């Protein structure tokens, strides 16, 4: 076993380019806020009351820097798009207030929380975790990071997503039920935030199905844009091929 381990190549850290810099942001963990826009909560069949935010995660290697052409995911017949503001954390924070959390923000990016909705619906029905619905390979395309030093605090701005040129999602960051700093404050009471963490802050209404061949264009005012195209995958998973 030791001999086999010596043959393994070191895992390269996942990094995201920083706009206007030669440096990159090393991704440590990815946290996501669920149902943080009222209309999206309603379209998913939930009451959008201001209950405490809840979180789920994606692995760091789910990141696809800059988007581009991706293979359609395996093990799903119902892939959904969710455009989100990503917040990059630049320092440690444990049990911090919303005001203190503001100082932890290093920058912002445009992200897609791609979701295997059929797997998520099944997990909800069976009261199981969402891990396979949210944390699959290439499930987090993301743009370069814009430092907060050049952008300032981001509490409003248009957020939208188009599929093949048709507008699917549109909203404003000011419509978030919980602000970015409030989300970070709550999250810091569950885990210690560290430099390299990312927080995806929720999606507006209009989430929908993505098919092979679709072109996605996500934009957030002041932050930038992200483009993704899904190519058809010739070979699916063994479970799908065998009808299991």
PDB file of N, CA, C and O in Angstrom, residues 142-214:
ATOM      1  N   UNK A 142     -17.292  29.184 -12.449  1.00  0.00           N
ATOM      2  CA  UNK A 142     -17.139  30.468 -11.763  1.00  0.00           C
ATOM      3  C   UNK A 142     -16.234  31.399 -12.556  1.00  0.00           C
ATOM      4  O   UNK A 142     -15.305  30.953 -13.239  1.00  0.00           O
ATOM      5  N   UNK A 143     -16.524  32.681 -12.488  1.00  0.00           N
ATOM      6  CA  UNK A 143     -15.732  33.694 -13.181  1.00  0.00           C
ATOM      7  C   UNK A 143     -14.529  34.095 -12.340  1.00  0.00           C
ATOM      8  O   UNK A 143     -14.366  33.638 -11.202  1.00  0.00           O
ATOM      9  N   UNK A 144     -13.688  34.969 -12.889  1.00  0.00           N
ATOM     10  CA  UNK A 144     -12.589  35.513 -12.098  1.00  0.00           C
ATOM     11  C   UNK A 144     -13.141  36.325 -10.937  1.00  0.00           C
ATOM     12  O   UNK A 144     -14.285  36.799 -10.968  1.00  0.00           O
ATOM     13  N   UNK A 145     -12.330  36.488  -9.900  1.00  0.00           N
ATOM     14  CA  UNK A 145     -12.757  37.208  -8.700  1.00  0.00           C
ATOM     15  C   UNK A 145     -12.413  38.685  -8.826  1.00  0.00           C
ATOM     16  O   UNK A 145     -11.296  39.054  -9.192  1.00  0.00           O
ATOM     17  N   UNK A 146     -13.392  39.530  -8.527  1.00  0.00           N
ATOM     18  CA  UNK A 146     -13.191  40.982  -8.517  1.00  0.00           C
ATOM     19  C   UNK A 146     -12.973  41.404  -7.064  1.00  0.00           C
ATOM     20  O   UNK A 146     -13.859  41.224  -6.226  1.00  0.00           O
ATOM     21  N   UNK A 147     -11.793  41.943  -6.728  1.00  0.00           N
ATOM     22  CA  UNK A 147     -11.524  42.324  -5.333  1.00  0.00           C
ATOM     23  C   UNK A 147     -12.508  43.378  -4.828  1.00  0.00           C
ATOM     24  O   UNK A 147     -12.904  44.281  -5.570  1.00  0.00           O
ATOM     25  N   UNK A 148     -12.896  43.253  -3.574  1.00  0.00           N
ATOM     26  CA  UNK A 148     -13.806  44.220  -2.975  1.00  0.00           C
ATOM     27  C   UNK A 148     -13.158  45.600  -2.926  1.00  0.00           C
ATOM     28  O   UNK A 148     -13.855  46.630  -2.927  1.00  0.00           O
ATOM     29  N   UNK A 149     -11.834  45.651  -2.931  1.00  0.00           N
ATOM     30  CA  UNK A 149     -11.126  46.936  -2.886  1.00  0.00           C
ATOM     31  C   UNK A 149     -11.399  47.785  -4.121  1.00  0.00           C
ATOM     32  O   UNK A 149     -11.316  49.008  -4.058  1.00  0.00           O
ATOM     33  N   UNK A 150     -11.741  47.129  -5.241  1.00  0.00           N
ATOM     34  CA  UNK A 150     -12.032  47.883  -6.466  1.00  0.00           C
ATOM     35  C   UNK A 150     -13.523  47.975  -6.749  1.00  0.00           C
ATOM     36  O   UNK A 150     -13.934  48.663  -7.685  1.00  0.00           O
ATOM     37  N   UNK A 151     -14.313  47.295  -5.946  1.00  0.00           N
ATOM     38  CA  UNK A 151     -15.753  47.256  -6.200  1.00  0.00           C
ATOM     39  C   UNK A 151     -16.574  47.845  -5.067  1.00  0.00           C
ATOM     40  O   UNK A 151     -17.646  48.402  -5.289  1.00  0.00           O
ATOM     41  N   UNK A 152     -16.068  47.743  -3.848  1.00  0.00           N
ATOM     42  CA  UNK A 152     -16.831  48.200  -2.694  1.00  0.00           C
ATOM     43  C   UNK A 152     -17.827  47.144  -2.241  1.00  0.00           C
ATOM     44  O   UNK A 152     -17.934  46.069  -2.828  1.00  0.00           O
ATOM     45  N   UNK A 153     -18.571  47.442  -1.200  1.00  0.00           N
ATOM     46  CA  UNK A 153     -19.591  46.520  -0.696  1.00  0.00           C
ATOM     47  C   UNK A 153     -20.656  46.316  -1.763  1.00  0.00           C
ATOM     48  O   UNK A 153     -21.093  47.259  -2.424  1.00  0.00           O
ATOM     49  N   UNK A 154     -21.091  45.084  -1.935  1.00  0.00           N
ATOM     50  CA  UNK A 154     -22.040  44.752  -3.000  1.00  0.00           C
ATOM     51  C   UNK A 154     -23.351  44.302  -2.374  1.00  0.00           C
ATOM     52  O   UNK A 154     -23.520  43.141  -2.020  1.00  0.00           O
ATOM     53  N   UNK A 155     -24.281  45.239  -2.232  1.00  0.00           N
ATOM     54  CA  UNK A 155     -25.566  44.905  -1.640  1.00  0.00           C
ATOM     55  C   UNK A 155     -26.728  45.076  -2.604  1.00  0.00           C
ATOM     56  O   UNK A 155     -27.878  44.857  -2.256  1.00  0.00           O
ATOM     57  N   UNK A 156     -26.417  45.467  -3.846  1.00  0.00           N
ATOM     58  CA  UNK A 156     -27.444  45.568  -4.883  1.00  0.00           C
ATOM     59  C   UNK A 156     -26.786  45.441  -6.245  1.00  0.00           C
ATOM     60  O   UNK A 156     -25.572  45.560  -6.384  1.00  0.00           O
ATOM     61  N   UNK A 157     -27.586  45.192  -7.265  1.00  0.00           N
ATOM     62  CA  UNK A 157     -27.074  45.021  -8.615  1.00  0.00           C
ATOM     63  C   UNK A 157     -27.835  43.908  -9.331  1.00  0.00           C
ATOM     64  O   UNK A 157     -28.231  42.911  -8.718  1.00  0.00           O
ATOM     65  N   UNK A 158     -28.062  44.062 -10.619  1.00  0.00           N
ATOM     66  CA  UNK A 158     -28.827  43.098 -11.388  1.00  0.00           C
ATOM     67  C   UNK A 158     -28.077  41.774 -11.505  1.00  0.00           C
ATOM     68  O   UNK A 158     -26.861  41.744 -11.722  1.00  0.00           O
ATOM     69  N   UNK A 159     -28.807  40.677 -11.360  1.00  0.00           N
ATOM     70  CA  UNK A 159     -28.273  39.336 -11.539  1.00  0.00           C
ATOM     71  C   UNK A 159     -29.192  38.616 -12.510  1.00  0.00           C
ATOM     72  O   UNK A 159     -30.425  38.661 -12.356  1.00  0.00           O
ATOM     73  N   UNK A 160     -28.613  37.986 -13.546  1.00  0.00           N
ATOM     74  CA  UNK A 160     -29.452  37.358 -14.558  1.00  0.00           C
ATOM     75  C   UNK A 160     -28.741  36.185 -15.219  1.00  0.00           C
ATOM     76  O   UNK A 160     -27.517  36.048 -15.137  1.00  0.00           O
ATOM     77  N   UNK A 161     -29.556  35.351 -15.877  1.00  0.00           N
ATOM     78  CA  UNK A 161     -29.011  34.245 -16.646  1.00  0.00           C
ATOM     79  C   UNK A 161     -29.854  34.037 -17.895  1.00  0.00           C
ATOM     80  O   UNK A 161     -31.090  34.036 -17.843  1.00  0.00           O
ATOM     81  N   UNK A 162     -29.158  33.869 -19.021  1.00  0.00           N
ATOM     82  CA  UNK A 162     -29.812  33.589 -20.297  1.00  0.00           C
ATOM     83  C   UNK A 162     -29.391  32.214 -20.784  1.00  0.00           C
ATOM     84  O   UNK A 162     -28.238  31.803 -20.607  1.00  0.00           O
ATOM     85  N   UNK A 163     -30.334  31.516 -21.407  1.00  0.00           N
ATOM     86  CA  UNK A 163     -30.051  30.225 -22.029  1.00  0.00           C
ATOM     87  C   UNK A 163     -30.371  30.346 -23.512  1.00  0.00           C
ATOM     88  O   UNK A 163     -31.515  30.660 -23.881  1.00  0.00           O
ATOM     89  N   UNK A 164     -29.362  30.155 -24.340  1.00  0.00           N
ATOM     90  CA  UNK A 164     -29.508  30.314 -25.792  1.00  0.00           C
ATOM     91  C   UNK A 164     -30.084  31.686 -26.146  1.00  0.00           C
ATOM     92  O   UNK A 164     -30.881  31.832 -27.075  1.00  0.00           O
ATOM     93  N   UNK A 165     -29.694  32.697 -25.380  1.00  0.00           N
ATOM     94  CA  UNK A 165     -30.127  34.067 -25.634  1.00  0.00           C
ATOM     95  C   UNK A 165     -31.446  34.448 -25.001  1.00  0.00           C
ATOM     96  O   UNK A 165     -31.822  35.625 -25.011  1.00  0.00           O
ATOM     97  N   UNK A 166     -32.184  33.493 -24.447  1.00  0.00           N
ATOM     98  CA  UNK A 166     -33.479  33.769 -23.812  1.00  0.00           C
ATOM     99  C   UNK A 166     -33.292  33.983 -22.311  1.00  0.00           C
ATOM    100  O   UNK A 166     -32.652  33.164 -21.639  1.00  0.00           O
ATOM    101  N   UNK A 167     -33.874  35.054 -21.796  1.00  0.00           N
ATOM    102  CA  UNK A 167     -33.751  35.368 -20.372  1.00  0.00           C
ATOM    103  C   UNK A 167     -34.527  34.353 -19.545  1.00  0.00           C
ATOM    104  O   UNK A 167     -35.727  34.168 -19.732  1.00  0.00           O
ATOM    105  N   UNK A 168     -33.830  33.695 -18.626  1.00  0.00           N
ATOM    106  CA  UNK A 168     -34.455  32.696 -17.750  1.00  0.00           C
ATOM    107  C   UNK A 168     -34.573  33.205 -16.314  1.00  0.00           C
ATOM    108  O   UNK A 168     -35.604  33.026 -15.669  1.00  0.00           O
ATOM    109  N   UNK A 169     -33.493  33.796 -15.814  1.00  0.00           N
ATOM    110  CA  UNK A 169     -33.480  34.285 -14.438  1.00  0.00           C
ATOM    111  C   UNK A 169     -33.110  35.765 -14.423  1.00  0.00           C
ATOM    112  O   UNK A 169     -32.213  36.188 -15.163  1.00  0.00           O
ATOM    113  N   UNK A 170     -33.785  36.531 -13.585  1.00  0.00           N
ATOM    114  CA  UNK A 170     -33.474  37.955 -13.440  1.00  0.00           C
ATOM    115  C   UNK A 170     -33.916  38.419 -12.063  1.00  0.00           C
ATOM    116  O   UNK A 170     -34.987  38.052 -11.578  1.00  0.00           O
ATOM    117  N   UNK A 171     -33.075  39.215 -11.444  1.00  0.00           N
ATOM    118  CA  UNK A 171     -33.399  39.751 -10.126  1.00  0.00           C
ATOM    119  C   UNK A 171     -32.372  40.774  -9.733  1.00  0.00           C
ATOM    120  O   UNK A 171     -31.594  41.263 -10.572  1.00  0.00           O
ATOM    121  N   UNK A 172     -32.371  41.136  -8.464  1.00  0.00           N
ATOM    122  CA  UNK A 172     -31.419  42.100  -7.941  1.00  0.00           C
ATOM    123  C   UNK A 172     -30.870  41.566  -6.626  1.00  0.00           C
ATOM    124  O   UNK A 172     -31.595  40.923  -5.852  1.00  0.00           O
ATOM    125  N   UNK A 173     -29.596  41.812  -6.375  1.00  0.00           N
ATOM    126  CA  UNK A 173     -28.974  41.325  -5.151  1.00  0.00           C
ATOM    127  C   UNK A 173     -29.658  41.875  -3.903  1.00  0.00           C
ATOM    128  O   UNK A 173     -29.603  41.253  -2.838  1.00  0.00           O
ATOM    129  N   UNK A 174     -30.295  43.021  -4.035  1.00  0.00           N
ATOM    130  CA  UNK A 174     -31.007  43.614  -2.901  1.00  0.00           C
ATOM    131  C   UNK A 174     -32.219  42.771  -2.491  1.00  0.00           C
ATOM    132  O   UNK A 174     -32.787  42.983  -1.417  1.00  0.00           O
ATOM    133  N   UNK A 175     -32.628  41.821  -3.337  1.00  0.00           N
ATOM    134  CA  UNK A 175     -33.779  40.971  -3.048  1.00  0.00           C
ATOM    135  C   UNK A 175     -33.418  39.751  -2.195  1.00  0.00           C
ATOM    136  O   UNK A 175     -34.295  38.967  -1.843  1.00  0.00           O
ATOM    137  N   UNK A 176     -32.154  39.597  -1.876  1.00  0.00           N
ATOM    138  CA  UNK A 176     -31.775  38.460  -1.032  1.00  0.00           C
ATOM    139  C   UNK A 176     -32.446  38.589   0.336  1.00  0.00           C
ATOM    140  O   UNK A 176     -32.497  39.681   0.913  1.00  0.00           O
ATOM    141  N   UNK A 177     -32.955  37.477   0.839  1.00  0.00           N
ATOM    142  CA  UNK A 177     -33.598  37.482   2.151  1.00  0.00           C
ATOM    143  C   UNK A 177     -32.576  37.801   3.236  1.00  0.00           C
ATOM    144  O   UNK A 177     -32.835  38.598   4.137  1.00  0.00           O
ATOM    145  N   UNK A 178     -31.431  37.181   3.136  1.00  0.00           N
ATOM    146  CA  UNK A 178     -30.318  37.440   4.051  1.00  0.00           C
ATOM    147  C   UNK A 178     -29.174  38.032   3.252  1.00  0.00           C
ATOM    148  O   UNK A 178     -28.778  37.488   2.224  1.00  0.00           O
ATOM    149  N   UNK A 179     -28.605  39.138   3.705  1.00  0.00           N
ATOM    150  CA  UNK A 179     -27.485  39.770   3.013  1.00  0.00           C
ATOM    151  C   UNK A 179     -26.256  38.877   3.088  1.00  0.00           C
ATOM    152  O   UNK A 179     -26.197  37.931   3.884  1.00  0.00           O
ATOM    153  N   UNK A 180     -25.250  39.189   2.281  1.00  0.00           N
ATOM    154  CA  UNK A 180     -24.023  38.391   2.301  1.00  0.00           C
ATOM    155  C   UNK A 180     -23.377  38.396   3.683  1.00  0.00           C
ATOM    156  O   UNK A 180     -22.941  37.347   4.176  1.00  0.00           O
ATOM    157  N   UNK A 181     -23.314  39.546   4.314  1.00  0.00           N
ATOM    158  CA  UNK A 181     -22.674  39.618   5.634  1.00  0.00           C
ATOM    159  C   UNK A 181     -23.487  38.868   6.689  1.00  0.00           C
ATOM    160  O   UNK A 181     -22.914  38.243   7.598  1.00  0.00           O
ATOM    161  N   UNK A 182     -24.810  38.902   6.580  1.00  0.00           N
ATOM    162  CA  UNK A 182     -25.644  38.146   7.516  1.00  0.00           C
ATOM    163  C   UNK A 182     -25.450  36.646   7.321  1.00  0.00           C
ATOM    164  O   UNK A 182     -25.369  35.879   8.292  1.00  0.00           O
ATOM    165  N   UNK A 183     -25.378  36.216   6.064  1.00  0.00           N
ATOM    166  CA  UNK A 183     -25.138  34.798   5.783  1.00  0.00           C
ATOM    167  C   UNK A 183     -23.801  34.350   6.360  1.00  0.00           C
ATOM    168  O   UNK A 183     -23.699  33.279   6.973  1.00  0.00           O
ATOM    169  N   UNK A 184     -22.771  35.166   6.154  1.00  0.00           N
ATOM    170  CA  UNK A 184     -21.451  34.820   6.673  1.00  0.00           C
ATOM    171  C   UNK A 184     -21.456  34.758   8.192  1.00  0.00           C
ATOM    172  O   UNK A 184     -20.815  33.890   8.799  1.00  0.00           O
ATOM    173  N   UNK A 185     -22.176  35.678   8.811  1.00  0.00           N
ATOM    174  CA  UNK A 185     -22.251  35.687  10.265  1.00  0.00           C
ATOM    175  C   UNK A 185     -22.870  34.394  10.787  1.00  0.00           C
ATOM    176  O   UNK A 185     -22.338  33.756  11.710  1.00  0.00           O
ATOM    177  N   UNK A 186     -23.986  33.974  10.188  1.00  0.00           N
ATOM    178  CA  UNK A 186     -24.640  32.735  10.615  1.00  0.00           C
ATOM    179  C   UNK A 186     -23.744  31.532  10.350  1.00  0.00           C
ATOM    180  O   UNK A 186     -23.573  30.656  11.203  1.00  0.00           O
ATOM    181  N   UNK A 187     -23.137  31.486   9.156  1.00  0.00           N
ATOM    182  CA  UNK A 187     -22.264  30.367   8.805  1.00  0.00           C
ATOM    183  C   UNK A 187     -21.091  30.248   9.780  1.00  0.00           C
ATOM    184  O   UNK A 187     -20.681  29.139  10.138  1.00  0.00           O
ATOM    185  N   UNK A 188     -20.572  31.394  10.238  1.00  0.00           N
ATOM    186  CA  UNK A 188     -19.409  31.378  11.142  1.00  0.00           C
ATOM    187  C   UNK A 188     -19.751  30.836  12.524  1.00  0.00           C
ATOM    188  O   UNK A 188     -18.857  30.622  13.346  1.00  0.00           O
ATOM    189  N   UNK A 189     -21.030  30.609  12.784  1.00  0.00           N
ATOM    190  CA  UNK A 189     -21.428  29.979  14.036  1.00  0.00           C
ATOM    191  C   UNK A 189     -21.490  28.451  13.897  1.00  0.00           C
ATOM    192  O   UNK A 189     -21.721  27.753  14.895  1.00  0.00           O
ATOM    193  N   UNK A 190     -21.317  27.964  12.685  1.00  0.00           N
ATOM    194  CA  UNK A 190     -21.275  26.521  12.438  1.00  0.00           C
ATOM    195  C   UNK A 190     -19.855  26.038  12.141  1.00  0.00           C
ATOM    196  O   UNK A 190     -19.466  24.934  12.528  1.00  0.00           O
ATOM    197  N   UNK A 191     -19.107  26.843  11.391  1.00  0.00           N
ATOM    198  CA  UNK A 191     -17.724  26.507  11.038  1.00  0.00           C
ATOM    199  C   UNK A 191     -16.888  27.774  11.133  1.00  0.00           C
ATOM    200  O   UNK A 191     -17.409  28.886  11.029  1.00  0.00           O
ATOM    201  N   UNK A 192     -15.588  27.599  11.332  1.00  0.00           N
ATOM    202  CA  UNK A 192     -14.702  28.760  11.314  1.00  0.00           C
ATOM    203  C   UNK A 192     -14.371  29.098   9.871  1.00  0.00           C
ATOM    204  O   UNK A 192     -13.842  28.262   9.124  1.00  0.00           O
ATOM    205  N   UNK A 193     -14.710  30.310   9.456  1.00  0.00           N
ATOM    206  CA  UNK A 193     -14.390  30.758   8.109  1.00  0.00           C
ATOM    207  C   UNK A 193     -12.891  30.975   7.998  1.00  0.00           C
ATOM    208  O   UNK A 193     -12.250  31.463   8.933  1.00  0.00           O
ATOM    209  N   UNK A 194     -12.343  30.630   6.838  1.00  0.00           N
ATOM    210  CA  UNK A 194     -10.917  30.798   6.610  1.00  0.00           C
ATOM    211  C   UNK A 194     -10.686  31.375   5.215  1.00  0.00           C
ATOM    212  O   UNK A 194     -11.539  31.249   4.325  1.00  0.00           O
ATOM    213  N   UNK A 195      -9.539  31.990   5.026  1.00  0.00           N
ATOM    214  CA  UNK A 195      -9.169  32.472   3.702  1.00  0.00           C
ATOM    215  C   UNK A 195      -9.195  31.308   2.720  1.00  0.00           C
ATOM    216  O   UNK A 195      -8.681  30.231   3.011  1.00  0.00           O
ATOM    217  N   UNK A 196      -9.817  31.526   1.572  1.00  0.00           N
ATOM    218  CA  UNK A 196      -9.965  30.471   0.587  1.00  0.00           C
ATOM    219  C   UNK A 196     -11.367  29.900   0.530  1.00  0.00           C
ATOM    220  O   UNK A 196     -11.705  29.175  -0.405  1.00  0.00           O
ATOM    221  N   UNK A 197     -12.204  30.219   1.519  1.00  0.00           N
ATOM    222  CA  UNK A 197     -13.599  29.767   1.478  1.00  0.00           C
ATOM    223  C   UNK A 197     -14.392  30.603   0.477  1.00  0.00           C
ATOM    224  O   UNK A 197     -14.141  31.799   0.304  1.00  0.00           O
ATOM    225  N   UNK A 198     -15.358  29.954  -0.163  1.00  0.00           N
ATOM    226  CA  UNK A 198     -16.312  30.634  -1.039  1.00  0.00           C
ATOM    227  C   UNK A 198     -17.716  30.435  -0.493  1.00  0.00           C
ATOM    228  O   UNK A 198     -18.035  29.369   0.039  1.00  0.00           O
ATOM    229  N   UNK A 199     -18.543  31.456  -0.623  1.00  0.00           N
ATOM    230  CA  UNK A 199     -19.950  31.348  -0.262  1.00  0.00           C
ATOM    231  C   UNK A 199     -20.800  31.738  -1.468  1.00  0.00           C
ATOM    232  O   UNK A 199     -20.689  32.862  -1.965  1.00  0.00           O
ATOM    233  N   UNK A 200     -21.641  30.813  -1.947  1.00  0.00           N
ATOM    234  CA  UNK A 200     -22.622  31.126  -2.986  1.00  0.00           C
ATOM    235  C   UNK A 200     -23.904  31.538  -2.280  1.00  0.00           C
ATOM    236  O   UNK A 200     -24.397  30.814  -1.405  1.00  0.00           O
ATOM    237  N   UNK A 201     -24.440  32.698  -2.649  1.00  0.00           N
ATOM    238  CA  UNK A 201     -25.420  33.380  -1.804  1.00  0.00           C
ATOM    239  C   UNK A 201     -26.885  33.207  -2.211  1.00  0.00           C
ATOM    240  O   UNK A 201     -27.748  33.912  -1.717  1.00  0.00           O
ATOM    241  N   UNK A 202     -27.185  32.261  -3.097  1.00  0.00           N
ATOM    242  CA  UNK A 202     -28.574  32.014  -3.466  1.00  0.00           C
ATOM    243  C   UNK A 202     -28.900  32.505  -4.858  1.00  0.00           C
ATOM    244  O   UNK A 202     -28.179  33.309  -5.439  1.00  0.00           O
ATOM    245  N   UNK A 203     -30.014  32.023  -5.389  1.00  0.00           N
ATOM    246  CA  UNK A 203     -30.384  32.304  -6.774  1.00  0.00           C
ATOM    247  C   UNK A 203     -31.779  32.900  -6.874  1.00  0.00           C
ATOM    248  O   UNK A 203     -32.659  32.559  -6.072  1.00  0.00           O
ATOM    249  N   UNK A 204     -32.000  33.812  -7.834  1.00  0.00           N
ATOM    250  CA  UNK A 204     -33.354  34.330  -8.044  1.00  0.00           C
ATOM    251  C   UNK A 204     -34.245  33.289  -8.722  1.00  0.00           C
ATOM    252  O   UNK A 204     -33.779  32.213  -9.114  1.00  0.00           O
ATOM    253  N   UNK A 205     -35.522  33.599  -8.868  1.00  0.00           N
ATOM    254  CA  UNK A 205     -36.465  32.664  -9.471  1.00  0.00           C
ATOM    255  C   UNK A 205     -36.153  32.466 -10.949  1.00  0.00           C
ATOM    256  O   UNK A 205     -35.381  33.210 -11.558  1.00  0.00           O
ATOM    257  N   UNK A 206     -36.771  31.440 -11.523  1.00  0.00           N
ATOM    258  CA  UNK A 206     -36.584  31.162 -12.939  1.00  0.00           C
ATOM    259  C   UNK A 206     -35.663  30.002 -13.216  1.00  0.00           C
ATOM    260  O   UNK A 206     -35.294  29.765 -14.375  1.00  0.00           O
ATOM    261  N   UNK A 207     -35.263  29.242 -12.185  1.00  0.00           N
ATOM    262  CA  UNK A 207     -34.398  28.092 -12.420  1.00  0.00           C
ATOM    263  C   UNK A 207     -35.105  27.136 -13.365  1.00  0.00           C
ATOM    264  O   UNK A 207     -36.331  27.034 -13.371  1.00  0.00           O
ATOM    265  N   UNK A 208     -34.325  26.449 -14.189  1.00  0.00           N
ATOM    266  CA  UNK A 208     -34.951  25.562 -15.158  1.00  0.00           C
ATOM    267  C   UNK A 208     -33.963  24.597 -15.763  1.00  0.00           C
ATOM    268  O   UNK A 208     -32.767  24.594 -15.467  1.00  0.00           O
ATOM    269  N   UNK A 209     -34.491  23.790 -16.663  1.00  0.00           N
ATOM    270  CA  UNK A 209     -33.747  22.673 -17.233  1.00  0.00           C
ATOM    271  C   UNK A 209     -32.714  23.131 -18.256  1.00  0.00           C
ATOM    272  O   UNK A 209     -32.948  24.062 -19.022  1.00  0.00           O
ATOM    273  N   UNK A 210     -31.575  22.441 -18.245  1.00  0.00           N
ATOM    274  CA  UNK A 210     -30.505  22.657 -19.217  1.00  0.00           C
ATOM    275  C   UNK A 210     -30.342  21.374 -20.018  1.00  0.00           C
ATOM    276  O   UNK A 210     -30.328  20.278 -19.451  1.00  0.00           O
ATOM    277  N   UNK A 211     -30.209  21.510 -21.342  1.00  0.00           N
ATOM    278  CA  UNK A 211     -30.072  20.364 -22.228  1.00  0.00           C
ATOM    279  C   UNK A 211     -28.716  20.382 -22.914  1.00  0.00           C
ATOM    280  O   UNK A 211     -28.080  21.443 -23.032  1.00  0.00           O
ATOM    281  N   UNK A 212     -28.242  19.233 -23.373  1.00  0.00           N
ATOM    282  CA  UNK A 212     -27.003  19.218 -24.161  1.00  0.00           C
ATOM    283  C   UNK A 212     -27.114  20.171 -25.347  1.00  0.00           C
ATOM    284  O   UNK A 212     -28.143  20.206 -26.032  1.00  0.00           O
ATOM    285  N   UNK A 213     -26.067  20.948 -25.582  1.00  0.00           N
ATOM    286  CA  UNK A 213     -26.079  21.928 -26.653  1.00  0.00           C
ATOM    287  C   UNK A 213     -26.467  23.319 -26.208  1.00  0.00           C
ATOM    288  O   UNK A 213     -26.285  24.284 -26.958  1.00  0.00           O
ATOM    289  N   UNK A 214     -26.989  23.472 -24.998  1.00  0.00           N
ATOM    290  CA  UNK A 214     -27.410  24.784 -24.507  1.00  0.00           C
ATOM    291  C   UNK A 214     -26.214  25.666 -24.173  1.00  0.00           C
ATOM    292  O   UNK A 214     -25.200  25.198 -23.652  1.00  0.00           O
TER     293      UNK A 214
END
